[in-house]
XYZ file of C-alpha atoms in Angstrom:
173
model
C -0.048 0.292 0.009
C 2.770 2.425 0.959
C 4.531 1.510 -2.280
C 1.474 2.628 -4.177
C 1.234 5.708 -2.681
C 5.212 6.568 -3.103
C 4.505 5.700 -6.813
C 1.388 7.841 -6.927
C 2.853 10.837 -5.229
C 6.137 10.475 -7.399
C 3.966 10.946 -10.457
C 2.055 13.617 -9.673
C 5.427 15.528 -8.480
C 6.879 14.747 -11.960
C 3.789 15.838 -13.904
C 4.739 19.312 -12.835
C 8.228 19.179 -14.122
C 9.960 20.285 -17.445
C 12.779 19.247 -19.203
C 15.804 21.004 -18.080
C 17.456 22.044 -21.146
C 20.377 24.780 -21.908
C 20.769 26.846 -25.146
C 23.550 28.405 -26.316
C 22.707 31.724 -28.639
C 24.861 33.642 -30.734
C 23.099 36.029 -32.928
C 22.865 39.895 -34.518
C 19.946 42.083 -33.056
C 19.658 45.766 -33.398
C 18.499 48.768 -31.524
C 19.981 47.394 -28.447
C 17.125 44.597 -27.735
C 16.226 40.812 -28.390
C 13.019 39.583 -27.219
C 11.540 36.313 -25.269
C 8.019 35.935 -26.645
C 5.144 33.292 -26.540
C 4.992 31.472 -29.818
C 1.642 33.540 -30.762
C 3.156 36.845 -30.137
C 3.641 38.869 -32.983
C 5.188 42.336 -31.451
C 4.189 44.046 -28.219
C 1.004 46.205 -28.495
C 2.488 49.079 -26.864
C 5.485 51.316 -26.238
C 7.578 49.363 -23.687
C 10.371 51.225 -23.585
C 9.717 53.469 -20.998
C 12.426 55.599 -18.477
C 11.554 52.888 -15.869
C 12.174 50.092 -18.242
C 15.397 51.595 -19.662
C 16.602 51.726 -16.122
C 15.667 47.993 -15.605
C 16.599 46.889 -18.765
C 13.568 44.863 -19.350
C 9.885 45.606 -20.559
C 7.058 43.556 -21.044
C 3.769 43.024 -22.159
C 1.307 40.034 -22.491
C 3.400 37.175 -23.844
C 6.465 39.359 -24.545
C 9.544 40.119 -22.823
C 12.067 42.703 -24.074
C 15.518 42.330 -22.924
C 18.233 45.446 -23.338
C 21.523 44.487 -24.579
C 24.399 46.942 -23.784
C 25.468 46.366 -27.524
C 23.501 47.293 -30.902
C 24.388 43.990 -33.032
C 25.918 40.975 -31.748
C 24.454 39.104 -28.962
C 26.212 36.121 -27.020
C 23.703 34.338 -24.530
C 23.145 31.327 -22.653
C 19.479 30.255 -21.865
C 18.351 27.729 -19.308
C 15.135 26.134 -18.802
C 14.986 24.852 -15.187
C 12.471 23.333 -12.743
C 13.417 25.941 -10.122
C 14.973 29.656 -9.855
C 15.566 29.453 -6.240
C 19.349 29.597 -6.665
C 19.982 33.242 -7.738
C 24.195 32.569 -7.222
C 26.631 35.374 -7.046
C 25.474 38.337 -8.380
C 29.550 39.794 -7.873
C 30.428 38.541 -11.113
C 27.240 39.989 -13.136
C 26.585 44.055 -13.995
C 23.018 43.872 -13.771
C 20.320 41.256 -12.731
C 16.614 41.525 -13.533
C 13.336 39.630 -13.613
C 10.420 38.806 -15.043
C 7.335 36.867 -15.938
C 6.133 35.728 -19.247
C 3.152 34.124 -20.003
C 3.445 31.136 -22.730
C -0.069 30.465 -23.771
C 0.917 28.392 -26.683
C 3.540 25.906 -25.286
C 6.375 27.505 -27.247
C 8.735 30.160 -26.178
C 10.585 31.868 -28.604
C 13.836 34.084 -28.655
C 13.370 36.933 -31.390
C 16.047 39.529 -32.867
C 15.000 42.912 -33.570
C 13.611 44.492 -35.338
C 12.640 41.459 -37.918
C 11.504 39.478 -34.813
C 13.164 36.565 -36.804
C 13.287 33.309 -34.337
C 16.731 32.578 -33.054
C 15.384 29.498 -30.930
C 12.421 27.840 -30.262
C 11.522 25.863 -26.985
C 8.418 23.845 -26.347
C 7.341 24.401 -22.838
C 4.250 23.490 -20.914
C 1.862 26.063 -21.128
C 1.620 28.633 -17.959
C 3.311 31.501 -16.464
C 7.073 31.484 -16.444
C 9.714 33.371 -14.463
C 12.866 34.770 -16.466
C 15.751 36.028 -14.887
C 18.469 37.934 -17.406
C 22.200 38.140 -16.000
C 24.321 40.689 -17.643
C 28.101 40.734 -17.377
C 30.849 42.554 -19.608
C 28.547 45.776 -20.086
C 31.388 48.096 -19.462
C 33.535 46.010 -22.514
C 31.117 47.545 -25.016
C 32.705 50.220 -27.139
C 30.520 51.282 -30.240
C 28.297 48.715 -31.368
C 30.337 45.878 -29.881
C 31.839 44.384 -26.849
C 32.338 41.201 -24.918
C 28.535 41.860 -23.265
C 27.154 38.277 -22.187
C 23.477 36.992 -21.112
C 22.671 34.332 -19.371
C 18.647 33.565 -19.052
C 17.077 31.333 -16.695
C 13.748 30.566 -17.062
C 11.379 28.357 -14.877
C 7.506 27.851 -14.071
C 6.302 30.530 -12.256
C 5.763 30.449 -8.331
C 3.131 33.337 -7.832
C 1.614 35.584 -10.379
C 3.206 38.850 -9.568
C 4.411 40.346 -12.884
C 6.495 43.289 -11.782
C 9.819 43.652 -13.204
C 12.322 43.348 -10.548
C 16.116 44.476 -10.168
C 18.506 42.272 -8.246
C 21.419 44.192 -9.250
C 21.620 47.204 -11.027
C 23.609 48.617 -13.696
C 25.112 52.013 -13.390
C 27.302 52.967 -16.064
C-alpha cells in the first residue's frame, strides 16, 4: 500500500516538472534589444520602453519580454530552462540582474531578434506563466556597437502571479 502511494506521489510531482535544457545563443540584433515571446505573440501592443524599463533593462507586455543589451548588434547568451529559480547565485560576477514574467499560452517560447522578430531559438514548454531572470555581464566592455557583453537567461515555472519586473542588481554606467 505504501509503495503504491509513493509511486502516485512521485508521478504527481513529475507531472509538474519540465525538461531542463541549455541553449547557447549567438545572434545579431539591432536597437540594443532582443525578445522572449510566446509563440503566438507577433509584437508588443504598445511602447514598451519607458524611462523605468530602460533603467531596469527589461520591458514586458502580454506574452512578450524585451531585454536590453549593451551592444547594438552581436549577442552571446546562455539560456537555461529549469524547474526552479531559487538559486540566484553569486551576483558579484554580473553587472546587472533583472527578473520578469512571461505567459506562454501556445507551449512555445521564442527568442527573437530586433527589429525583424526573426526566430533565433524556439523551445517547447508546457503552457503557463514563467519567471525569467537575465544576468548581464561584460557591459563595460562595449565600445561602439560591439563588446564582450554576455547574457545568462534562466527560465522556470512561476511560483506566483506577481508580474512586476524586479531588479536584483542594478547596472549604472
